[in-house]
XYZ file of C-alpha atoms in Angstrom:
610
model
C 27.164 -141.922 143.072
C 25.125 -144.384 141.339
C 25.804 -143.580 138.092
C 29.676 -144.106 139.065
C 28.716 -147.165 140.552
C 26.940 -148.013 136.969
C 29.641 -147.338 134.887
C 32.456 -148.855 137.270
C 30.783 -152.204 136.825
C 29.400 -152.116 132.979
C 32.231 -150.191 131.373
C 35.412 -152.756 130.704
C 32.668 -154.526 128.830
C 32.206 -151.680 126.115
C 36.046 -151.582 125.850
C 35.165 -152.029 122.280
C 33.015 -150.058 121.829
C 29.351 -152.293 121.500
C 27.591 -155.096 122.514
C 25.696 -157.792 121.159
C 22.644 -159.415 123.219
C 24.255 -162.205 124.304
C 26.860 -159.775 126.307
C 23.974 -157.689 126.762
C 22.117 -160.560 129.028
C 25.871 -161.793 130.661
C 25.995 -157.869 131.515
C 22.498 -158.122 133.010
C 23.491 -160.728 135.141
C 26.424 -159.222 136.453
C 24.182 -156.662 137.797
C 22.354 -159.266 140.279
C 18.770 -158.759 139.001
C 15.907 -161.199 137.882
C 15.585 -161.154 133.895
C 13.743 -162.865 131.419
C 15.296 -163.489 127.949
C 12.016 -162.903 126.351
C 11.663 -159.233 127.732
C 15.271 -157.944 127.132
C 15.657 -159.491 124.255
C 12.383 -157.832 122.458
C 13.596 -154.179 124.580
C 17.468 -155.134 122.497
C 15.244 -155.323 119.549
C 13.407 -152.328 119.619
C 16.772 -150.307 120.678
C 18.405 -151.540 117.725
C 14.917 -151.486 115.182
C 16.098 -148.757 112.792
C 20.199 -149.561 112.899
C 21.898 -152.045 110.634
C 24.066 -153.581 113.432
C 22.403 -155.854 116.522
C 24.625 -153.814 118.535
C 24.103 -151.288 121.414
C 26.696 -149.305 123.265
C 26.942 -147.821 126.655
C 23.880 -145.670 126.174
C 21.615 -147.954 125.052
C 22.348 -150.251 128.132
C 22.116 -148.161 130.467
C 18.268 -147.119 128.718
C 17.814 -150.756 128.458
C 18.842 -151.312 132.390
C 16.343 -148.351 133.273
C 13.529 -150.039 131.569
C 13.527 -153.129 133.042
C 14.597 -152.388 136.632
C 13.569 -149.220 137.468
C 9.922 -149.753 138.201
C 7.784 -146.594 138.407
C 5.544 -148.449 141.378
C 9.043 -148.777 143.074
C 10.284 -144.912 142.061
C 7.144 -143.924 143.885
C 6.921 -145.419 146.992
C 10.704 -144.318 147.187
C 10.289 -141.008 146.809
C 7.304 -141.192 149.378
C 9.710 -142.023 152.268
C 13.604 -140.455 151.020
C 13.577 -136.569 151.541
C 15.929 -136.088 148.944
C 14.947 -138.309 146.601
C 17.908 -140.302 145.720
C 18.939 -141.893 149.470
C 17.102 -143.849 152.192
C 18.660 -142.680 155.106
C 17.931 -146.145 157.711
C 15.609 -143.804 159.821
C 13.711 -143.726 155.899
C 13.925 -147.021 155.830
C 12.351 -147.634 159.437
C 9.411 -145.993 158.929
C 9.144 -147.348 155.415
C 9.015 -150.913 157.044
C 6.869 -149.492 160.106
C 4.240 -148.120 158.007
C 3.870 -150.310 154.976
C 5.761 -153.616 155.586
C 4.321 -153.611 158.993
C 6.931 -154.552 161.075
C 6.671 -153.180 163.818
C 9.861 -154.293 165.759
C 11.372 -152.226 163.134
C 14.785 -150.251 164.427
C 18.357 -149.931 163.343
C 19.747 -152.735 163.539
C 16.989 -154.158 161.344
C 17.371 -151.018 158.915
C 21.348 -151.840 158.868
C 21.092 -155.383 158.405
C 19.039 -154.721 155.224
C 21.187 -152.010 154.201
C 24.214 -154.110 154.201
C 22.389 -157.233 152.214
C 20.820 -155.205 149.664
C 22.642 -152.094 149.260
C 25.379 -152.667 145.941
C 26.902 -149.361 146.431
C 29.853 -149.505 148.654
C 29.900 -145.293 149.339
C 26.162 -145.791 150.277
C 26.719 -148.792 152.662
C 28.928 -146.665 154.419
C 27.244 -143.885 155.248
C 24.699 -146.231 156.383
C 21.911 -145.035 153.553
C 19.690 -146.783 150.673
C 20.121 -145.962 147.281
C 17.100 -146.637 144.522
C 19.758 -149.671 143.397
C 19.323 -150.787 146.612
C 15.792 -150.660 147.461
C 15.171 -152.545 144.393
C 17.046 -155.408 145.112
C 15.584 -155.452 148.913
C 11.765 -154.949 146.807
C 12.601 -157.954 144.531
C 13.946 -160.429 147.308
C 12.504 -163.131 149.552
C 12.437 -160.951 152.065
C 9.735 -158.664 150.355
C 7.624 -162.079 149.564
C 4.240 -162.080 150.155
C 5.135 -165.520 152.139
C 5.427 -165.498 155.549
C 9.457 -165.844 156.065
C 8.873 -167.368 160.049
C 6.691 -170.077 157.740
C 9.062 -170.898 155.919
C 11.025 -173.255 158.630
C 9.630 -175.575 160.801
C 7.331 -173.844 163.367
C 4.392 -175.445 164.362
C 4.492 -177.793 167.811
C 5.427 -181.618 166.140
C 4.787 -183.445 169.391
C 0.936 -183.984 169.028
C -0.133 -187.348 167.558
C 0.522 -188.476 164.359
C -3.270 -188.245 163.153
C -3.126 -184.391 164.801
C -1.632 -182.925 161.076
C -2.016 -183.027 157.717
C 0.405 -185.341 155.871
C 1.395 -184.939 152.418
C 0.466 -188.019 150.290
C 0.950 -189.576 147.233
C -1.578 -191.834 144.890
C 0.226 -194.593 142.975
C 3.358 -192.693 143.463
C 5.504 -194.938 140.995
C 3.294 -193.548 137.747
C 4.785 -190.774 136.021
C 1.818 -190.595 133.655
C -1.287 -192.270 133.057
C -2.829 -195.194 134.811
C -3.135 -197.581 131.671
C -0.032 -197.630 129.574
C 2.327 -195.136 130.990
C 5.436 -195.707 132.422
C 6.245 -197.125 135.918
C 9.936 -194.957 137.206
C 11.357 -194.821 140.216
C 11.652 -190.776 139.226
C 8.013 -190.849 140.482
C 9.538 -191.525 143.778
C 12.406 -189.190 143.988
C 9.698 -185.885 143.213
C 7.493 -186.495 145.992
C 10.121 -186.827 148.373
C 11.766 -184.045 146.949
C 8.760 -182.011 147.279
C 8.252 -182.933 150.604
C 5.497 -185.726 150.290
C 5.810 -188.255 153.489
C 3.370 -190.809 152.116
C 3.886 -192.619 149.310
C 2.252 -195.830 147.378
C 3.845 -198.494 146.393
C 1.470 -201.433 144.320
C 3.349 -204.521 144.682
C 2.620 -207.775 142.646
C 4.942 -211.249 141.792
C 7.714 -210.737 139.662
C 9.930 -213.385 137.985
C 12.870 -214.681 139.255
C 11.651 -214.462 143.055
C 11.973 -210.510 142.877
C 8.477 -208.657 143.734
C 7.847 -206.018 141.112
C 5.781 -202.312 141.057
C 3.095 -201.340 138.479
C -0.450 -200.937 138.259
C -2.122 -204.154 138.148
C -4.221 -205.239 135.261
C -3.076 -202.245 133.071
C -0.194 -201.908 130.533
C 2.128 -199.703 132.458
C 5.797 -200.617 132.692
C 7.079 -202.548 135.487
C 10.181 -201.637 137.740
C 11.508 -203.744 140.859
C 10.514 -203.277 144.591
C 14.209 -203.633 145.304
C 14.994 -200.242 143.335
C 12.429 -198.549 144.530
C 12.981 -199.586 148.130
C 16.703 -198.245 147.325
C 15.601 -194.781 145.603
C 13.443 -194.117 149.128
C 16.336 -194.833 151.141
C 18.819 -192.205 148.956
C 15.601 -189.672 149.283
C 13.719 -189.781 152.229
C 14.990 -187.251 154.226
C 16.265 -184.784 152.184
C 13.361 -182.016 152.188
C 11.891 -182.811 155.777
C 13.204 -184.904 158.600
C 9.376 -186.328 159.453
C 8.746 -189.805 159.121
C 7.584 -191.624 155.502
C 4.749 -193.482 155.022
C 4.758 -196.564 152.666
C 1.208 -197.578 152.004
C 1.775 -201.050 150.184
C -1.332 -202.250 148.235
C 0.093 -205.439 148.402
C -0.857 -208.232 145.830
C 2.289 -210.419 146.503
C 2.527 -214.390 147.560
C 3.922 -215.022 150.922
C 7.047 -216.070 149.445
C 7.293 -213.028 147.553
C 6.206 -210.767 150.139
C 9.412 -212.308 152.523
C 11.438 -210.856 149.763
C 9.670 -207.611 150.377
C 10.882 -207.574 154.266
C 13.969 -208.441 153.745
C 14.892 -206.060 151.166
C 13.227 -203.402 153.096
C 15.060 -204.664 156.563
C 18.457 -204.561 154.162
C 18.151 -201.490 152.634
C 16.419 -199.219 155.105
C 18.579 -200.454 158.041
C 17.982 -198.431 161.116
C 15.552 -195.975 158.865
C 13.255 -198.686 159.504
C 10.898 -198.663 161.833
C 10.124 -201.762 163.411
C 9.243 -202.001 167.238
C 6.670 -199.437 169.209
C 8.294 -196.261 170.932
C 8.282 -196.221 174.384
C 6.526 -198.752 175.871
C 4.945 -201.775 174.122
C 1.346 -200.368 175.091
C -0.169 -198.091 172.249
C -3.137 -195.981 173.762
C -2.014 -193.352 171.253
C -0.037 -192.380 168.353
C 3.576 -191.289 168.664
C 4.774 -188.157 167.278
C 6.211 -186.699 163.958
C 8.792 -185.688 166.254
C 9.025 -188.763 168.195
C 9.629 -190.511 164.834
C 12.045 -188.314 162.947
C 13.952 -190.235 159.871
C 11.628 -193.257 160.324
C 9.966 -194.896 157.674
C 6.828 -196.600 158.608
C 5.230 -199.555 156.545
C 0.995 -199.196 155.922
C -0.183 -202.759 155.158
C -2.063 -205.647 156.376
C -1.815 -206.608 160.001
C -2.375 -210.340 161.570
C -2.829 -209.836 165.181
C -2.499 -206.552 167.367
C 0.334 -204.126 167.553
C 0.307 -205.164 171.457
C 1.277 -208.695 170.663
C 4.681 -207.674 168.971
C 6.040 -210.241 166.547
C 4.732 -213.443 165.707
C 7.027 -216.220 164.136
C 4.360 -218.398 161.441
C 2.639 -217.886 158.443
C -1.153 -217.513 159.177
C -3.947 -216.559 157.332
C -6.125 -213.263 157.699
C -9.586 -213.219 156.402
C -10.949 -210.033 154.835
C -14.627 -209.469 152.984
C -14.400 -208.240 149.948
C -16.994 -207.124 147.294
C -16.859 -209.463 144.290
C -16.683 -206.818 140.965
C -19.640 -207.480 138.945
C -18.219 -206.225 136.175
C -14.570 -205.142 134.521
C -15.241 -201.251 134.713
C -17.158 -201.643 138.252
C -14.575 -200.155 141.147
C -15.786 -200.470 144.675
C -14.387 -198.101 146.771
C -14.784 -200.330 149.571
C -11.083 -200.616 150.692
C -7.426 -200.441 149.489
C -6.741 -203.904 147.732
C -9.914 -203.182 145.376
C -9.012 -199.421 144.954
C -7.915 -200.313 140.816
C -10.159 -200.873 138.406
C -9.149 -203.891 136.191
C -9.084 -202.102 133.187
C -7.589 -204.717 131.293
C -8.782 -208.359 131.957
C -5.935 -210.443 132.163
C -5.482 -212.968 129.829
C -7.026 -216.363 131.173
C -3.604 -217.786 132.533
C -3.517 -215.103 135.021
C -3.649 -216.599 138.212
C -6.087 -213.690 139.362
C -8.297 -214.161 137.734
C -10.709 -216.099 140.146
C -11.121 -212.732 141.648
C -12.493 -210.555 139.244
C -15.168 -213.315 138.128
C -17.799 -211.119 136.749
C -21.506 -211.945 139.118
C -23.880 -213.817 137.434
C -26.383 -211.440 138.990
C -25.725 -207.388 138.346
C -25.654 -206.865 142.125
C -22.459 -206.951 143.806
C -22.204 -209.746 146.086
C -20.148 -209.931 149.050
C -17.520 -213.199 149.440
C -14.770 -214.134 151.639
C -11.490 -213.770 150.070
C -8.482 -215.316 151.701
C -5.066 -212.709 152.055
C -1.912 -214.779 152.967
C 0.126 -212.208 154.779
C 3.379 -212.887 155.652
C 4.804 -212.824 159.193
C 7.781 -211.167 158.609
C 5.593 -208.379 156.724
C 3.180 -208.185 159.100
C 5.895 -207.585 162.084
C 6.946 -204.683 160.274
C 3.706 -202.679 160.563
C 3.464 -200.690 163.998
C 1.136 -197.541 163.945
C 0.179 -197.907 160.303
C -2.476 -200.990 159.917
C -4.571 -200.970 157.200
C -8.326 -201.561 158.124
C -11.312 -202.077 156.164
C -13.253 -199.164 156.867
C -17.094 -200.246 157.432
C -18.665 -197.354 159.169
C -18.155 -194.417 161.372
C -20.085 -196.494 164.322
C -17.994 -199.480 163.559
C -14.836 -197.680 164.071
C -15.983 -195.537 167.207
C -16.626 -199.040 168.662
C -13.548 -201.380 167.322
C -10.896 -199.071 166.044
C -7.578 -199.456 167.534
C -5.407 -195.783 167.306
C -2.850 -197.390 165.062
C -5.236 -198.641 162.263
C -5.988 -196.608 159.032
C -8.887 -196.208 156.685
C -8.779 -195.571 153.131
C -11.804 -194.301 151.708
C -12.778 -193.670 147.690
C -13.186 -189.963 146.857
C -16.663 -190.827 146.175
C -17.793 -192.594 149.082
C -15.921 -189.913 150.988
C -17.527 -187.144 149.257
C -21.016 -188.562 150.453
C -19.533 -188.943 153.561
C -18.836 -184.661 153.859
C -22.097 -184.219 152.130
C -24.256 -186.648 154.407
C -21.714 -186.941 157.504
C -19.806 -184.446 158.287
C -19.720 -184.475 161.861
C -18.963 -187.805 162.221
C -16.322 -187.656 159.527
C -14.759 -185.436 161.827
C -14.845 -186.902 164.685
C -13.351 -190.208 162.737
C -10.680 -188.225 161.559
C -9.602 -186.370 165.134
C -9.011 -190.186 166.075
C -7.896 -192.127 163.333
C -5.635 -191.617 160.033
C -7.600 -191.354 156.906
C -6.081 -191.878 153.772
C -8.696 -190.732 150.560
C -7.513 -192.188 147.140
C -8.969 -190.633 143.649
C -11.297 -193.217 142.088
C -10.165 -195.910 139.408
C -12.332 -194.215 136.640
C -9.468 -191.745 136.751
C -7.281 -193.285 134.455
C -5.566 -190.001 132.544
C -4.392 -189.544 136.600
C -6.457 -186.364 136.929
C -7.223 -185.145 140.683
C -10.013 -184.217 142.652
C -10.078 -181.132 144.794
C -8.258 -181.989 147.924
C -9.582 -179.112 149.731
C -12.864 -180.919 150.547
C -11.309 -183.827 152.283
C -8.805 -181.583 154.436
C -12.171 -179.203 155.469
C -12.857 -182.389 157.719
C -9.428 -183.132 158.724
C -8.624 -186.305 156.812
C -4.564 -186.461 156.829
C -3.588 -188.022 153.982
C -5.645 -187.317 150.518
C -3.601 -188.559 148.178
C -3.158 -187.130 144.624
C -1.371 -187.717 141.703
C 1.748 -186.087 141.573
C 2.266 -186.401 138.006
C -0.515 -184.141 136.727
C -0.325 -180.708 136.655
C -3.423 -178.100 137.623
C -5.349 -176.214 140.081
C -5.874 -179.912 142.292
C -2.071 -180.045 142.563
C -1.484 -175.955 142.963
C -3.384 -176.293 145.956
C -1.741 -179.320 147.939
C 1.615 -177.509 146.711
C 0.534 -174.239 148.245
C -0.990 -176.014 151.563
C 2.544 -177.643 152.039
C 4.379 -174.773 151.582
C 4.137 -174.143 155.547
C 5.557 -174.848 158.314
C 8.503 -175.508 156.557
C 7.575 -177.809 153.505
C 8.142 -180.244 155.639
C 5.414 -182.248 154.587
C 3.565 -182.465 158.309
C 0.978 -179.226 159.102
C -0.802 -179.283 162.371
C -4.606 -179.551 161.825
C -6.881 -176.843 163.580
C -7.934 -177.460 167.323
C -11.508 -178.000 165.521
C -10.423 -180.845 163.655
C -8.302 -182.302 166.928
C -10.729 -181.826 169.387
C -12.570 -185.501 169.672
C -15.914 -183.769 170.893
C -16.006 -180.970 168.404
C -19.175 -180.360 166.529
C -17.569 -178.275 163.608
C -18.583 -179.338 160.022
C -17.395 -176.937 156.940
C -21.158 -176.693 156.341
C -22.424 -174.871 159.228
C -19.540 -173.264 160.575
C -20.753 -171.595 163.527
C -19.514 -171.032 167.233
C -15.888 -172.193 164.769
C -15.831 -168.898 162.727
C -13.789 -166.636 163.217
C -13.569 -164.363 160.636
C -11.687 -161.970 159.136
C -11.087 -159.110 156.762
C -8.544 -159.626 153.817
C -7.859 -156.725 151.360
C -5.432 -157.139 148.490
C -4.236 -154.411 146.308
C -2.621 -155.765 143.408
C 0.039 -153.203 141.872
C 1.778 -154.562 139.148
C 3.083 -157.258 137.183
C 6.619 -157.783 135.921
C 8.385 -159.651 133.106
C 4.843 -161.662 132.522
C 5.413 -164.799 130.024
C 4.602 -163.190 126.722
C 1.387 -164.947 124.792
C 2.505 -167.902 122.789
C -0.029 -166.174 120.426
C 2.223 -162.838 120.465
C 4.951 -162.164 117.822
C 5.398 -158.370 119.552
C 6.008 -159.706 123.239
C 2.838 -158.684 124.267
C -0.006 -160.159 126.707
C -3.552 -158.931 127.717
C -3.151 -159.831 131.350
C -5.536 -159.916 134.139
C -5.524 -161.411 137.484
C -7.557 -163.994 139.215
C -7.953 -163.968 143.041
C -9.626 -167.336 144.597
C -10.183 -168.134 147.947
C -10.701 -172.214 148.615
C -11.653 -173.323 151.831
C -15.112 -174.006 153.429
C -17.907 -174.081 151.338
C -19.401 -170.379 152.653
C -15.149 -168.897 151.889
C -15.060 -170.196 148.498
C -14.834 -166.962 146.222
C -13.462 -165.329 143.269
C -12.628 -161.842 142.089
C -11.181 -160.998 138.717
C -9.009 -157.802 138.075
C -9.491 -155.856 134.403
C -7.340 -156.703 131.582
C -4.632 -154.436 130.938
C -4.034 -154.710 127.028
C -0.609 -155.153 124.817
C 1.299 -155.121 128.147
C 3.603 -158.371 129.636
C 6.464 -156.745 130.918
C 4.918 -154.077 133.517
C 1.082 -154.305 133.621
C -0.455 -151.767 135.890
C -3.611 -152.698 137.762
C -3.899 -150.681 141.127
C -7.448 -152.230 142.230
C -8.333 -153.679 145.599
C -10.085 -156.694 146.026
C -11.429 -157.538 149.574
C -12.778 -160.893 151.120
C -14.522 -162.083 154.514
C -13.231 -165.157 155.238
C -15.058 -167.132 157.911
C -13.026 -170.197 158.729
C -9.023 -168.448 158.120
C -7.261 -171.542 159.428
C -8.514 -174.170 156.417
C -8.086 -171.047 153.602
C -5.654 -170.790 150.772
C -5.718 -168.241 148.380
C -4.474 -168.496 144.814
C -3.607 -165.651 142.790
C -3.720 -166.774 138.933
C -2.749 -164.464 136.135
C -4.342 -165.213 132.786
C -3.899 -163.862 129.145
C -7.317 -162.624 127.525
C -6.766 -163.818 124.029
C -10.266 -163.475 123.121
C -13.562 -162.122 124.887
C -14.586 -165.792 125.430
C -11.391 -167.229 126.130
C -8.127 -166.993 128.414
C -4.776 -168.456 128.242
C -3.459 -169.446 131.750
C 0.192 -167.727 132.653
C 0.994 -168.529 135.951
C 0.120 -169.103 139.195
C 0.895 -168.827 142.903
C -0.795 -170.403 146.008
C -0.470 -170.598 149.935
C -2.358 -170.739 153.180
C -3.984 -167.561 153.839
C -2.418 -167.432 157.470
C 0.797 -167.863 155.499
C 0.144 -164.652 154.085
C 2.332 -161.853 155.000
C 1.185 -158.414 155.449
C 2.718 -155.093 153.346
């Protein structure tokens, strides 16, 4: 039967006779399976190595087909649970997905309903059966992926407090490459919403002609208007989650300027906007992701309380601020001095009063006046930007609906010297970590750290590529994607005493084992004229400090398109709930030396089993 089926489908396109690759990949396609150019164009090549013509005909497909697709780690487990050999029958394919997919709800209708999806073969179908075709395409789908498919919609409970979940978040979100002479683009914008981010930055500073303007202050980057970007947020906001958007404004605008700012975001954002409490006008605690759904929240400045609603003049708040002693100095005291200068205005800027360099070489504390506009100010409601002074301070004066933001270097102290009251902070109030201004080729630091003691929002740059953003990509993958994960009761619970360093009465441990198979259609070197890779695989486990581990797999030489490992790896993994795991797969190209190849990463309680 499945060689009719074959032949029925492949041969009106050897009506004359052969093929060249180009019809050969069309054909390929036709057939519903995954290929890479790479790999069935160097398999065309070695069909056709001794021949004059880059033609095949039906033969050589159909050797071409079998090399690709028919998988000897598939042909074996097949013939493990089909008695003859050629057919699932769906009491085959129950125990199949009983015994190693564990799923144990497994029964016919299940069996059927995969059966009917996967199964090409009409006769088969029928007659209610699996062919090898079949089971292939089932083995190759998204419902074979080692991601949990019930984590890949919303299903974690949204109704706990905002500061109850890890929120995606972006770090100078408008940058789209460096932090000194890159380009500002509202594309910046449109990928983290795309990719699910719900907090994003926006620096905003005077621009000509009345119209407030977005860039990176005292640095060369381009310039593109608040108004746009206000517009591109509006287009994208809720199109990969429904949960509310953050807008943390580091806000260097006039008062006249930052009117301009309102009203284009009370224009544009209409009803998106959020701009009176929910519920009653008394906030004891924050609302709810799903209490705010398609709202976009401003982070900024404050003057007065939430309580007080809206006031109707101009007034003046008064913040203390650490004078810079010098250009490359960055204090990571609070968001309006998270940039470094890097480039000292020329001495017409109207700044420049406050980056005076000290006269002595300690920093000295002064009083530096912020005019915040009223009609700015009434548009913050749970997100109010606070200096952060201490843990104490905050215990004592913090309302629910103000925010922190705290340097990735004070904060790292912070988990190294305090991590149980960095905890407790963050089961109260929304912390926001930002990567330091030395940063200025936008690399990231490891986010992990920051979520082990439940800050929300550790914001990274978007832009760069690596292992820092792998993981927050991974993380965010659940529940969804939709850009909102509920943190651990540890890291809720206001009197819990968990800290990622001493784990304790929190662990609760478990056993992973991993048996990695195969690879399939691996990227061939760039190094490799023959289509051929030395690969090897990676395992690494981030999490808390005791978790963090790595295993490597051997290298399996001169093989990219079905490397054969058949190893198991195991791990002990004390705190499951804060784990990812990362599986990276590497070419060796020299003892001392590997070329990276790919990469996938997700919550370990994301992983599914089989």
């Amino acid at each position: 039967i499945s060689h009719t089926w074959f032949l029925s489908i492949i041969q009106n396109e050897f009506r004359t006779g052969k093929i060249d690759l180009d019809s050969t990949m069309k054909l390929l396609e036709k057939l519903h399976i995954p290929f890479d150019f790479a790999h069935v164009k160097h398999v065309f090549k070695k069909t056709i190595d001794k021949r004059k013509v880059p033609v095949i005909n039906i033969e050589d497909f159909r050797a071409i087909y079998r090399t690709i697709v028919h998988r000897h780690e598939f042909q074996e487990i097949f013939r493990v649970y089909s008695s003859n050999g050629r057919f699932l029958a769906d009491t085959e394919l129950i125990e199949f997905l009983k015994k190693e997919q564990y799923e144990t709800e497994a029964c016919e209708t299940t069996a059927l309903e995969i059966i009917l999806k996967y199964e090409p073969i009409e006769e088969v179908r029928k007659i209610r059966q699996m062919s090898f075709e079949g089971f292939i395409r089932y083995m190759n789908s998204e419902d074979c992926s080692v991601f949990k498919n019930s984590h890949r919609t919303v299903y974690q409970d949204m109704n706990h407090p905002l500061c109850d979940y890890f929120i995606s978040s972006s770090h100078n979100t408008y940058l789209i490459s460096d932090q000194l002479i890159g380009p500002s683009d509202s594309w910046g914008y449109i990928r983290a919403l795309l990719k699910g981010c719900r907090c994003l930055e926006i620096d905003c500073w005077d621009g000509s002609n009345n119209e407030p303007v977005v860039y990176h202050g005292h640095t060369l980057t381009s310039k593109i208007s608040f108004r746009s970007v206000i517009q591109v947020i509006d287009k994208y906001a809720f199109v990969a989650s429904d949960y509310p958007v953050v807008l943390s404004l580091e806000n260097h605008c006039s008062c006249k300027q930052q009117e301009v700012m309102a009203k284009c975001l009370e224009n544009i954002l209409g009803h998106k906007l959020l701009n009176s409490t929910v519920g009653g006008t008394e906030v004891t605690q924050l609302p709810s992701p799903e209490a705010l759904k398609f709202k976009v929240l401003i982070k900024n400045k404050k003057v007065g309380t939430t309580e007080e609603g809206t006031l109707s003049t101009c007034l003046e708040s008064h913040d203390e601020t650490e004078e810079m002693s010098d250009f490359a100095n960055t204090s990571d005291e609070d968001e309006t001095d998270e940039k470094t200068p890097l480039y000292p205005k020329s001495s017409s800027s109207k700044r420049k009063s406050d980056h005076k360099p000290s006269s002595s070489p300690r920093k000295k504390a002064k009083m530096k006046k912020i005019k915040i506009a009223i009609a700015l100010s009434n548009l913050v409601i749970y997100t109010k930007s606070e200096k952060f002074v201490s843990f104490e301070h905050s215990l004592a004066n913090q309302k629910c609906y103000e925010n922190n933001s705290i340097g990735e270097v004070r904060a790292r102290k912070f988990v190294k010297h305090s991590a149980k009251e960095f905890v407790s902070h963050t089961s109260r109030f929304i912390t926001r970590i930002y990567p330091k201004g030395t940063r200025a080729n936008s690399s990231n630091y490891n986010p992990q750290e920051f979520w082990n003691v439940g800050c929300q929002m550790v914001a990274l740059n978007f832009q760069t590529p690596g292992v820092q953003m792998e993981l927050q990509n991974g993380k965010f993958l659940d529940n969804g994607g939709c850009g909102y994960i509920l943190k651990p009761e540890f890291l809720r619970n206001r009197n819990s005493t968990f800290t990622p360093h001493t784990v304790g009465r929190y662990s609760n441990p478990m056993s992973l084992s991993i048996m990695l198979i195969s690879g399939h259609q691996l990227p061939p070197s760039n190094l490799s004229k023959t289509n051929k890779a030395d690969p090897l695989v990676q395992i690494e486990i981030y999490g808390v400090p005791e978790d963090q581990a790595k295993q490597k797999s051997s290298v399996i030489k001169s093989n990219a398109l079905s490397p054969r490992w058949d190893e198991t790896f195991t791990f002990t993994i004390q705190v499951p709930e804060l784990a990812l795991i990362r599986f990276c797969v590497k070419d060796e190209i020299s003892l001392v030396a590997n070329e990276f190849v790919g990469q996938y990463t997700l919550p370990l309680l994301s992983l599914s089993k089989g």
